[in-house]
Coordinates of C-alpha atoms in Angstrom, one line a residue:
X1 CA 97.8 -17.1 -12.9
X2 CA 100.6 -19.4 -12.0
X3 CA 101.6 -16.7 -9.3
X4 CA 98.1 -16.1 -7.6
X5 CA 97.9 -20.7 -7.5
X6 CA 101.5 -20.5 -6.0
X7 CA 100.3 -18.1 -3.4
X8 CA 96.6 -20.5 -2.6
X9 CA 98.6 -23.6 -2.7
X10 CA 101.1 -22.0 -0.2
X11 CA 97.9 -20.8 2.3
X12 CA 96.9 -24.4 1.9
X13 CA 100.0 -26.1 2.7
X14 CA 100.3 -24.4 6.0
X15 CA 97.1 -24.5 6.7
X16 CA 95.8 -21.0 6.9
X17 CA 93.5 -20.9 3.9
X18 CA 90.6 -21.0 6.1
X19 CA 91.6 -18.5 7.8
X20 CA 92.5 -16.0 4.9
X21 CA 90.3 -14.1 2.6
X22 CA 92.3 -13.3 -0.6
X23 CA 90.8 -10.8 -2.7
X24 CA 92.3 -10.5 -6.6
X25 CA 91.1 -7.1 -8.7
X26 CA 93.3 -4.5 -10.7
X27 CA 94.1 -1.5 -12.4
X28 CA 91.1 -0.3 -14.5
X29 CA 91.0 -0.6 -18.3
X30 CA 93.2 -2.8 -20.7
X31 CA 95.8 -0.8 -23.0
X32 CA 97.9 -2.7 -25.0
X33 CA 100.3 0.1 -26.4
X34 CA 101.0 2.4 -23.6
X35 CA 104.5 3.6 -24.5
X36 CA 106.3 0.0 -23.8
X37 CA 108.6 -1.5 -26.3
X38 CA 107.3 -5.1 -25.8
X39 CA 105.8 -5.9 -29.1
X40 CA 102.3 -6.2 -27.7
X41 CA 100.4 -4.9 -30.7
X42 CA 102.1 -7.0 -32.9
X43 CA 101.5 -10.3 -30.5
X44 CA 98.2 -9.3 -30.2
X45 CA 96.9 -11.5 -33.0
X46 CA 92.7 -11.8 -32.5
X47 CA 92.4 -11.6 -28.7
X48 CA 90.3 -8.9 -27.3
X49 CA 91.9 -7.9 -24.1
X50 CA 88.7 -5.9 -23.2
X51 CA 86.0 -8.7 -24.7
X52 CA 82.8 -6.9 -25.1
X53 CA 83.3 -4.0 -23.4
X54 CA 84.0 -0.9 -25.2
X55 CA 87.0 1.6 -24.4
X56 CA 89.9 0.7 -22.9
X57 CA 92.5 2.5 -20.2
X58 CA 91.5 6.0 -19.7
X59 CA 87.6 5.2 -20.9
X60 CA 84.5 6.4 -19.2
X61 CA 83.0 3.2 -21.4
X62 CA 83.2 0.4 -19.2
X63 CA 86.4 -0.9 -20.8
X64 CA 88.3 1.5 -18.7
X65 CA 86.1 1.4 -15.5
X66 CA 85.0 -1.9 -15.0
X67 CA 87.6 -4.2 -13.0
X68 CA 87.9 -8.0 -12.3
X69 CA 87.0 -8.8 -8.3
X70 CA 87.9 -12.3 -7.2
X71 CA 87.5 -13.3 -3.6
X72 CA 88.4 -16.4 -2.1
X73 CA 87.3 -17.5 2.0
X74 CA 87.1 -21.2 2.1
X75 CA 83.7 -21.7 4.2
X76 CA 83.2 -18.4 4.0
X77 CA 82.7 -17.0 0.6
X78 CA 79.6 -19.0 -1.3
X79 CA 81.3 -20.4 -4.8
X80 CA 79.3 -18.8 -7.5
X81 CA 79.5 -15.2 -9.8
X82 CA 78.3 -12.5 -8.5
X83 CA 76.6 -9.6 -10.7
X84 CA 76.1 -7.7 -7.6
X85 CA 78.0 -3.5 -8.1
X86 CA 80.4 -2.8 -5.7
X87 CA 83.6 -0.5 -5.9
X88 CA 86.5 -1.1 -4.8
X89 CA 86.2 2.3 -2.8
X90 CA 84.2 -0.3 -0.7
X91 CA 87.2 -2.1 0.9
X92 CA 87.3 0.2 3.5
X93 CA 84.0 -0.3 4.9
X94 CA 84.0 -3.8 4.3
X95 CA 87.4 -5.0 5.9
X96 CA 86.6 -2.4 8.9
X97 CA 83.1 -4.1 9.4
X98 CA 85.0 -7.5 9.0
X99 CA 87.6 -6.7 11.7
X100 CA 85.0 -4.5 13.6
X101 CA 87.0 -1.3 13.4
X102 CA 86.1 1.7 12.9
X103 CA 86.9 4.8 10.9
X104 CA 86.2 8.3 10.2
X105 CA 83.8 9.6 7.6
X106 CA 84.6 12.9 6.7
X107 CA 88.1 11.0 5.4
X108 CA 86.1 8.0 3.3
X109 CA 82.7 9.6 2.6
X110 CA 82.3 7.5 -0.7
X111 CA 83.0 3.7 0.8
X112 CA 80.3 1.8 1.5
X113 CA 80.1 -1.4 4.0
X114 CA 79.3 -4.5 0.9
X115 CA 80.7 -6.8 2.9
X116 CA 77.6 -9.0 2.3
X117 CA 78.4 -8.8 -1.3
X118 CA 82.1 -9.9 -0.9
X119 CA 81.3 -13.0 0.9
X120 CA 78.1 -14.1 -1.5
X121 CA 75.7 -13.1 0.7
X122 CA 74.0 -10.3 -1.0
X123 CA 72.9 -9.8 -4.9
X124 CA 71.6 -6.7 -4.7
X125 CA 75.2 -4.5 -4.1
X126 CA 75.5 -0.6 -4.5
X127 CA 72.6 1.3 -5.4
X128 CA 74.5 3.4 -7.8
X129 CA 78.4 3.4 -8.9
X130 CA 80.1 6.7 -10.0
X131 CA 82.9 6.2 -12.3
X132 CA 85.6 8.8 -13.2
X133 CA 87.5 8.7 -16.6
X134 CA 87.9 12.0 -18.1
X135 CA 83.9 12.8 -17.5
X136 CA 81.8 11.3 -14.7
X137 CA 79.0 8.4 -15.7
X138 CA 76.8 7.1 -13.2
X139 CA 75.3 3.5 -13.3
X140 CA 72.0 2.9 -11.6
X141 CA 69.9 -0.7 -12.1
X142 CA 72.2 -1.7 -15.0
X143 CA 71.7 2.3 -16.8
X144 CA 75.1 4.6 -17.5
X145 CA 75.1 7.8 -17.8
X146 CA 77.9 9.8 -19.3
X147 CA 77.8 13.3 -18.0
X148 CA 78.5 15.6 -21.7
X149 CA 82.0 16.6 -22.0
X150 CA 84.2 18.6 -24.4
X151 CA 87.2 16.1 -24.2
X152 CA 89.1 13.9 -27.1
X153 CA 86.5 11.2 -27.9
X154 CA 90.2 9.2 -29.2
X155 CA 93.5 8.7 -28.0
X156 CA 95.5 8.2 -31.0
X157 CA 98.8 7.4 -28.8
X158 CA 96.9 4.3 -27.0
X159 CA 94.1 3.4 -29.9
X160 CA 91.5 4.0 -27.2
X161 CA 87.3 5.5 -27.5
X162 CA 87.7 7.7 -24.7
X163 CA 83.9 8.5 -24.1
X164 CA 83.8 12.2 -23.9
X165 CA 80.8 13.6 -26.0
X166 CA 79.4 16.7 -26.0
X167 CA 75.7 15.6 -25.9
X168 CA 74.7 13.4 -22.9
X169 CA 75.0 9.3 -23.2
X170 CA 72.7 6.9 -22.3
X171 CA 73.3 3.2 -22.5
X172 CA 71.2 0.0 -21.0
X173 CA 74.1 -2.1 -19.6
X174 CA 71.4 -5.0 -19.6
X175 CA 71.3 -5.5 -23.1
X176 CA 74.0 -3.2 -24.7
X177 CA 76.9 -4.3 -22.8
X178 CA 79.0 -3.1 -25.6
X179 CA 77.6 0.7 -25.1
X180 CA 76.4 0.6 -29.2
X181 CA 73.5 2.6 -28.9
X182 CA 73.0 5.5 -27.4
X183 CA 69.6 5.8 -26.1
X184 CA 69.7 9.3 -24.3
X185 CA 67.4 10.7 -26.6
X186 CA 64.8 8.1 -26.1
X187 CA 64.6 8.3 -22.5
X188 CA 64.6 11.7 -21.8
X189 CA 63.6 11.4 -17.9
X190 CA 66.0 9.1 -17.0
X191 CA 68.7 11.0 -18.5
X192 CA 67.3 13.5 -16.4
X193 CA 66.8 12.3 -13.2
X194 CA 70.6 10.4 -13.5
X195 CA 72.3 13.9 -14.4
X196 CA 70.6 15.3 -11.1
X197 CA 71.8 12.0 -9.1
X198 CA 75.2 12.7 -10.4
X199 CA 75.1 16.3 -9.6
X200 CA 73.9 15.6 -6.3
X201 CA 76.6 13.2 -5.2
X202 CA 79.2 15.2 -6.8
X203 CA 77.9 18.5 -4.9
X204 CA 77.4 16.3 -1.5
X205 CA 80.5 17.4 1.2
X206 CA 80.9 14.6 4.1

């Protein structure tokens, strides 16, 4: 934190923070043992580095594929939080529609321009956001699917759900954030019609 104010107070002392879009995301998933020797498990006390979400590094949950997007455009970007999807696949798009360059497809067939979305312009985002952690999972109009897989459900090494399953998961992000229940039984067709969405974008060739 002290780093990224250093860096804004900087723009702002020479006078090129209007001029400068800073965007802040990460790596996905929080782990807290990983193989380092720096006592974070015993530091850890009672914070929750993922906070709701369930997983962690190496998840499909969305503890390991959901990642924090800051942007920051003085006059530019519309103060507020956004629950808009996009990927960070979409930078590509977006900063080429920004600078009004332009690229090749066939070598970025997945970004899409959300450029709209990054300056608080748009609420509505992607359409549907495929995430890769061991399986695929799919989320479309705040529904995930996890595509059935044969994987470890647990990493022992890293204390970490890793979502694989062997029967196909369904979970309404809008009121099961925490991916509790799994409702793929219930809804039958949507599990459907998701699995074919997947299998479609993961058969489509640029």
């Amino acid at each position: 934190d002290w780093s990224v104010g250093e860096i804004l107070k900087t723009l702002e002392r020479l006078g090129l923070a209007n001029n400068t879009i800073v965007v802040l995301s990460s790596d996905n998933g929080p782990v807290v043992d990983d193989g380092y020797q720096d006592q974070a498990v015993e530091k850890l006390g009672n914070h929750k580095p993922a906070g709701p979400l369930r997983g962690g590094k190496y998840s499909a949950f969305e503890a390991g594929t959901r990642v924090p997007l800051l942007v920051r455009w003085p006059g530019q970007v519309k103060k507020g939080v956004s629950e808009a999807p996009i990927s960070q696949v979409d930078f590509l798009a977006d900063f080429a529609a920004l600078l009004g360059q332009s690229y090749n497809r066939n070598d970025a067939p997945d970004t899409e321009n959300q450029l709209n979305v990054l300056l608080g312009r748009d609420s509505v985002g992607r359409s549907v956001i495929v995430e890769h952690a061991g399986t695929l999972s799919i989320v479309q109009e705040n529904w995930k699917y996890i595509d059935p897989s044969n994987g470890a459900s647990y990493a022992k090494f890293t204390n970490t759900e890793l979502g694989n399953a062997p029967k196909p998961q369904l979970y309404n992000l809008s009121t099961d954030l925490g991916e509790k229940q799994n409702v793929a039984e219930q809804y039958p067709d949507r599990v459907q019609q998701m699995k074919e969405r997947l299998q479609k974008i993961r058969n489509k060739t640029p």
